XYZ file of C-alpha atoms in Angstrom:
412
model
C -7.217 19.035 11.491
C -10.220 21.249 12.364
C -13.140 19.250 11.359
C -16.910 20.256 11.700
C -20.009 18.142 10.791
C -22.002 19.400 7.727
C -25.104 19.395 10.072
C -23.576 21.821 12.789
C -25.221 25.157 13.312
C -22.013 26.965 12.903
C -21.014 25.287 9.662
C -21.641 28.323 7.331
C -19.447 30.490 9.631
C -16.810 27.745 9.904
C -16.713 27.512 5.839
C -16.231 31.326 5.633
C -13.313 31.626 8.041
C -10.726 30.879 5.315
C -11.703 34.083 3.495
C -10.157 36.067 6.481
C -6.339 36.319 5.935
C -5.866 36.531 9.562
C -7.930 33.448 10.721
C -6.871 29.855 10.637
C -3.765 30.453 8.577
C -1.816 27.555 9.979
C -4.719 25.431 10.807
C -6.170 22.804 8.299
C -10.020 22.586 8.131
C -12.438 20.205 6.458
C -16.174 19.523 6.549
C -17.300 16.014 7.470
C -20.184 15.318 5.117
C -22.544 12.326 5.379
C -24.219 10.026 2.989
C -27.471 11.797 3.779
C -25.996 15.189 3.096
C -24.858 14.002 -0.358
C -28.161 12.543 -1.069
C -29.950 15.842 0.015
C -27.516 17.779 -2.376
C -28.462 15.378 -5.150
C -32.210 16.008 -4.518
C -31.749 19.713 -3.618
C -33.796 19.307 -0.314
C -33.662 21.125 2.879
C -30.898 20.248 5.351
C -31.316 20.483 9.100
C -28.546 22.141 11.365
C -28.436 20.400 14.594
C -26.789 20.425 17.987
C -27.512 18.256 20.977
C -30.734 17.079 19.381
C -32.150 20.530 18.650
C -32.789 21.723 15.091
C -31.440 25.343 14.879
C -32.639 26.004 11.407
C -32.892 24.437 7.886
C -30.873 25.448 4.899
C -30.875 24.266 1.255
C -28.446 21.372 0.960
C -27.343 22.257 -2.451
C -26.524 25.965 -1.367
C -24.553 24.706 1.521
C -22.633 22.548 -0.623
C -22.019 25.383 -3.160
C -20.528 27.428 -0.244
C -18.164 24.677 0.735
C -16.941 24.281 -2.801
C -16.819 28.027 -3.526
C -14.488 28.463 -0.377
C -12.342 25.757 -1.726
C -12.168 27.227 -5.102
C -11.283 30.620 -3.745
C -9.280 29.834 -0.579
C -8.230 26.139 -1.035
C -10.249 25.175 1.945
C -12.208 23.545 3.667
C -11.515 20.157 2.468
C -14.137 17.507 2.345
C -14.095 14.225 4.438
C -16.655 11.579 3.524
C -17.585 10.646 7.133
C -19.957 7.681 6.576
C -17.279 6.133 4.031
C -14.658 6.594 6.892
C -16.695 5.084 9.582
C -18.203 2.252 7.363
C -14.699 1.120 6.485
C -13.130 1.554 9.779
C -11.521 -1.590 10.996
C -12.456 -0.640 14.538
C -16.152 -0.121 13.664
C -17.258 -2.076 16.711
C -15.642 0.485 19.129
C -14.962 3.782 17.356
C -17.002 6.601 15.771
C -14.517 8.833 13.893
C -15.210 12.437 13.723
C -11.752 13.940 12.822
C -8.488 13.067 11.257
C -4.792 14.145 11.769
C -3.734 17.401 10.269
C -3.429 16.319 6.502
C -6.320 13.804 6.631
C -4.468 10.677 5.874
C -5.238 8.923 9.304
C -8.915 9.127 10.617
C -8.654 9.120 14.447
C -10.796 8.515 17.602
C -10.470 11.047 20.409
C -6.825 11.174 21.685
C -5.616 8.996 18.804
C -2.100 9.365 17.470
C -0.730 8.769 14.020
C 2.371 6.806 13.402
C 3.391 7.489 9.730
C 5.980 5.777 7.462
C 6.745 5.947 3.717
C 8.656 3.790 1.456
C 10.853 5.688 -1.069
C 9.933 3.920 -4.256
C 12.532 5.506 -6.421
C 15.207 3.305 -4.699
C 13.789 0.057 -6.128
C 13.942 0.876 -9.898
C 16.485 -0.876 -12.038
C 17.722 0.348 -15.336
C 15.638 3.570 -15.256
C 14.544 5.328 -18.524
C 15.472 2.203 -20.432
C 13.347 -0.447 -22.337
C 14.527 -2.821 -19.457
C 13.272 -0.637 -16.679
C 11.423 -2.381 -13.757
C 10.560 -2.396 -10.204
C 12.438 -4.543 -7.910
C 9.533 -6.173 -6.169
C 11.342 -8.614 -3.825
C 13.528 -5.833 -2.428
C 10.420 -3.546 -2.036
C 8.594 -6.347 -0.099
C 11.548 -6.897 2.244
C 11.670 -3.117 3.075
C 7.896 -3.200 3.704
C 8.366 -6.029 6.191
C 11.070 -4.144 7.925
C 9.089 -0.825 7.967
C 6.031 -2.648 9.414
C 8.040 -3.992 12.416
C 9.822 -0.722 12.846
C 6.507 1.302 13.141
C 5.224 -1.314 15.537
C 8.216 -0.821 17.727
C 7.716 3.075 17.523
C 4.450 2.620 19.336
C 6.234 1.177 22.503
C 9.159 3.650 22.681
C 7.307 6.910 21.923
C 6.586 9.446 24.495
C 2.959 10.667 24.719
C 1.927 14.014 26.159
C -1.131 12.452 27.877
C -1.755 8.878 29.359
C -4.979 8.583 27.382
C -2.923 9.077 24.189
C -0.649 6.276 25.178
C -3.721 4.062 26.031
C -5.121 4.704 22.578
C -1.855 4.316 20.692
C -0.973 1.084 22.618
C -4.545 -0.261 22.555
C -5.029 0.016 18.833
C -1.424 -0.248 17.713
C -2.481 1.773 14.599
C 0.330 2.274 11.949
C 0.154 4.029 8.667
C 2.813 2.663 6.267
C 2.671 4.139 2.730
C 4.916 5.236 -0.181
C 6.379 8.306 -1.741
C 8.053 9.002 -5.110
C 5.212 7.461 -7.239
C 5.230 10.045 -10.014
C 9.060 9.956 -10.265
C 9.002 6.238 -10.556
C 6.417 6.273 -13.155
C 8.644 8.650 -15.249
C 11.704 6.360 -14.659
C 9.567 3.334 -15.942
C 8.397 5.226 -18.983
C 4.810 5.369 -17.802
C 2.831 8.718 -17.957
C 0.967 9.828 -14.735
C -2.725 9.488 -15.211
C -2.522 6.908 -18.154
C -4.331 3.558 -17.984
C -0.965 1.985 -17.370
C -0.314 4.245 -14.446
C -3.478 3.535 -12.819
C -2.967 -0.223 -13.183
C 0.478 0.152 -11.817
C -0.640 2.293 -8.907
C -3.206 -0.240 -8.023
C -0.735 -3.098 -8.178
C 2.015 -1.515 -6.083
C -0.384 -0.538 -3.331
C -1.996 -4.006 -3.309
C 1.356 -5.497 -3.015
C 2.500 -3.269 -0.035
C -0.702 -3.561 1.718
C -0.776 -7.432 1.565
C 2.833 -7.566 2.793
C 1.980 -5.243 5.586
C -1.031 -7.224 6.730
C 0.838 -10.600 6.583
C 3.814 -9.009 8.621
C 1.347 -7.723 11.154
C -0.229 -11.248 11.486
C 3.256 -12.613 12.074
C 3.841 -10.133 14.825
C 0.530 -11.138 16.470
C 1.964 -14.685 16.690
C 5.152 -13.463 18.189
C 4.036 -10.670 20.393
C 0.194 -10.840 20.639
C -2.719 -9.166 18.979
C -3.554 -5.364 19.603
C -5.313 -5.096 23.086
C -8.552 -3.720 21.634
C -8.854 -6.599 19.208
C -12.329 -8.491 19.198
C -13.737 -11.123 17.097
C -16.009 -8.486 15.593
C -12.916 -7.217 13.945
C -13.303 -9.927 11.419
C -16.826 -8.735 10.377
C -15.470 -5.275 9.304
C -16.365 -3.977 5.850
C -12.732 -3.385 4.858
C -11.484 -6.744 6.334
C -13.985 -8.442 4.095
C -12.448 -7.031 1.002
C -8.986 -8.578 1.952
C -7.471 -11.529 0.172
C -8.948 -14.820 1.431
C -5.555 -16.025 2.669
C -5.340 -12.873 4.868
C -8.884 -13.263 6.278
C -8.071 -16.966 7.227
C -4.860 -15.945 8.981
C -6.724 -13.249 10.785
C -9.340 -15.632 12.095
C -6.530 -18.094 13.122
C -3.977 -15.791 14.717
C -5.574 -12.242 14.989
C -3.360 -9.231 14.018
C -0.856 -6.971 15.710
C -2.124 -3.551 14.404
C -5.585 -2.336 13.952
C -4.755 -0.335 10.800
C -1.877 -0.568 8.515
C -1.580 1.526 5.420
C -2.002 5.171 4.488
C -0.626 7.774 1.978
C 0.615 10.788 3.685
C 1.672 13.913 1.809
C 5.453 13.244 2.803
C 6.373 16.821 1.686
C 9.437 17.159 4.052
C 10.721 13.671 3.941
C 10.400 13.669 0.130
C 12.707 16.807 0.297
C 15.231 14.897 2.382
C 15.318 12.234 -0.294
C 16.718 14.772 -2.846
C 13.211 16.171 -3.826
C 11.523 13.258 -5.216
C 7.843 13.530 -5.988
C 5.901 13.510 -2.713
C 3.408 10.803 -1.922
C 1.128 9.918 -4.982
C 1.155 13.464 -6.160
C 2.213 14.195 -9.723
C 5.391 16.094 -10.327
C 4.771 19.789 -9.634
C 7.143 21.347 -12.179
C 10.613 20.357 -13.498
C 12.083 23.038 -11.495
C 10.451 25.537 -8.884
C 10.889 27.752 -5.989
C 10.116 26.301 -2.471
C 9.475 28.822 0.309
C 10.723 27.621 3.658
C 10.053 29.186 7.064
C 13.397 29.495 8.978
C 14.050 31.179 12.302
C 15.315 34.356 10.652
C 12.298 34.374 8.266
C 11.115 33.062 4.992
C 13.690 31.900 2.553
C 13.337 30.716 -0.989
C 15.212 27.788 -2.487
C 15.233 26.510 -6.189
C 14.784 22.799 -6.358
C 14.816 20.408 -9.309
C 12.736 17.096 -9.489
C 14.747 14.048 -8.551
C 13.841 12.043 -11.652
C 14.668 15.009 -13.934
C 18.132 15.305 -12.206
C 18.733 11.643 -12.696
C 17.711 11.901 -16.466
C 19.865 15.049 -17.112
C 23.010 13.070 -15.812
C 22.918 11.293 -19.290
C 20.335 12.920 -21.543
C 19.333 16.401 -22.706
C 15.707 17.610 -22.732
C 12.868 15.905 -20.849
C 12.154 12.212 -20.208
C 9.644 10.767 -22.672
C 7.001 9.963 -20.055
C 7.385 13.412 -18.331
C 4.101 14.961 -17.304
C 3.437 17.532 -14.364
C 0.564 19.288 -12.953
C 0.051 21.827 -15.720
C -0.891 19.098 -18.106
C -3.214 16.986 -15.965
C -6.881 17.011 -15.536
C -8.480 16.480 -12.119
C -9.766 13.022 -13.416
C -6.229 11.812 -13.639
C -5.698 12.689 -9.905
C -8.936 11.055 -8.913
C -8.313 7.914 -10.917
C -4.875 7.310 -9.441
C -6.342 7.852 -5.784
C -9.371 5.720 -6.522
C -7.073 2.869 -7.718
C -5.187 2.868 -4.383
C -7.955 3.565 -1.900
C -9.451 -0.128 -1.896
C -6.064 -1.254 -0.353
C -5.676 1.382 2.211
C -7.409 0.830 5.526
C -6.607 4.481 6.809
C -6.908 7.140 4.305
C -5.187 9.100 1.538
C -3.842 12.690 1.715
C -4.014 13.925 -1.761
C -4.249 17.489 -3.291
C -5.765 18.063 -6.658
C -4.012 21.059 -8.209
C -6.154 23.139 -10.550
C -5.314 26.283 -12.637
C -6.572 29.556 -11.899
C -8.977 29.532 -14.898
C -10.414 26.313 -14.036
C -14.302 26.454 -14.292
C -16.224 26.432 -11.055
C -19.048 24.092 -12.204
C -16.405 21.507 -13.247
C -14.902 21.685 -9.609
C -18.355 20.565 -8.175
C -17.991 17.509 -10.430
C -14.610 16.770 -8.960
C -16.104 16.341 -5.529
C -19.079 14.197 -6.568
C -16.674 11.960 -8.562
C -14.574 11.556 -5.423
C -17.572 10.531 -3.468
C -18.764 8.085 -6.013
C -15.179 6.498 -6.163
C -15.387 5.657 -2.579
C -12.596 7.984 -1.521
C -12.452 9.188 2.183
C -11.590 12.718 1.380
C -10.917 15.354 -1.275
C -8.801 18.364 -1.363
C -8.140 20.859 -4.061
C -5.793 23.748 -4.589
C -6.227 26.691 -6.955
C -3.693 29.465 -6.771
C -5.090 32.437 -4.942
C -3.549 35.583 -3.132
C -5.098 34.791 0.359
C -3.402 31.437 1.081
C -0.317 31.920 -1.066
C 1.686 28.833 -2.037
C 4.621 26.808 -0.546
C 5.526 25.903 -4.107
C 5.820 28.300 -7.137
C 7.083 28.081 -10.605
C 10.598 29.292 -10.634
C 11.851 32.386 -12.280
C 14.420 32.313 -15.127
C 17.126 33.720 -12.874
C 19.843 31.339 -11.439
C 19.496 30.361 -7.764
C 22.338 29.048 -5.480
C 22.463 25.379 -6.168
C 21.686 22.950 -3.371
C 20.975 19.268 -3.392
C 17.409 20.008 -2.114
C 15.926 22.885 -0.396
C 16.642 21.794 3.172
C 20.207 20.802 3.695
C 20.833 19.072 7.131
C 22.938 21.911 8.395
C 19.811 24.220 7.948
């Protein structure tokens, strides 16, 4: 991810780059904003642009904020990272100052840090889907989370790293990011509408359960193999660690922990396709059926794909599932509430895109970002269709396309 501080002298030029169709086309960018900047926006005060201790000029904080959001409105970038929230809640607060993230924003990283991502496919843990007896198989889910935690810890040791300093960082922190995918499909299978109070409570519960199992497994690994090399007693004083269940905090004080960080929500776009096009990450279902544009060696190719939950429903039913909801019918507040419910249990970050329609009012978009900040989120990204950035996903035409299980068959 290309990240620039909100007080950098080049910040206005950086924000404007996405308006140029030939610049940064395959390069995600975000602005790292601080608490001080958000307060300056609220009060509409002057904001200094500084580099190496020298103030180059002053700008109006609210005008700069307007430019950031205007670019996001018209070109889908830059995203916004809330830097002080990221650093305040960083488990390695005693030795790191985070200034950037991995390409999609779900893992804040120090210089030369490496992300180690995994996601549990929630759709495989639903019994009796679409019935009044539909339920999540919690015990099976927890067992898979234990295995995945150990798996990702092993990945750290067997991976190849381009630079020795990257190996040092990865093996020194033993950072992992275990998350989930298929949330929206699972909600439909359980008869819960995405964005409802019940869906928010369910999202909170499932992330809490996954996080607690991950932490307990990492503590078990510390007893078996030792704590991560950069562990220090100050770890126990971290703001995030202090929010953990008392049983976890007690075990941490007694045994330490194998991994510095544990959970995240990644976009999981590609791996969700390989799971027969389940809904990705914690995103709502995009459309019942849509076209996906894939860049192949011979050029772009378009595939028609259908959502996994809908395919499962159509095996025995006509029409749409009762709890069906997709991006067309969701307001940004629903996205934010789901993300906000899960963030307290995630020590890395969440990659989440809020899809908004073309006619969404600009003034309301400004409110989306301030709500994200108030909820304690570590980042916020929106996507409004526009001709410059185009779209990987588009609502499909009525014409039939060649049937495929998903858009990326293994042979391709």
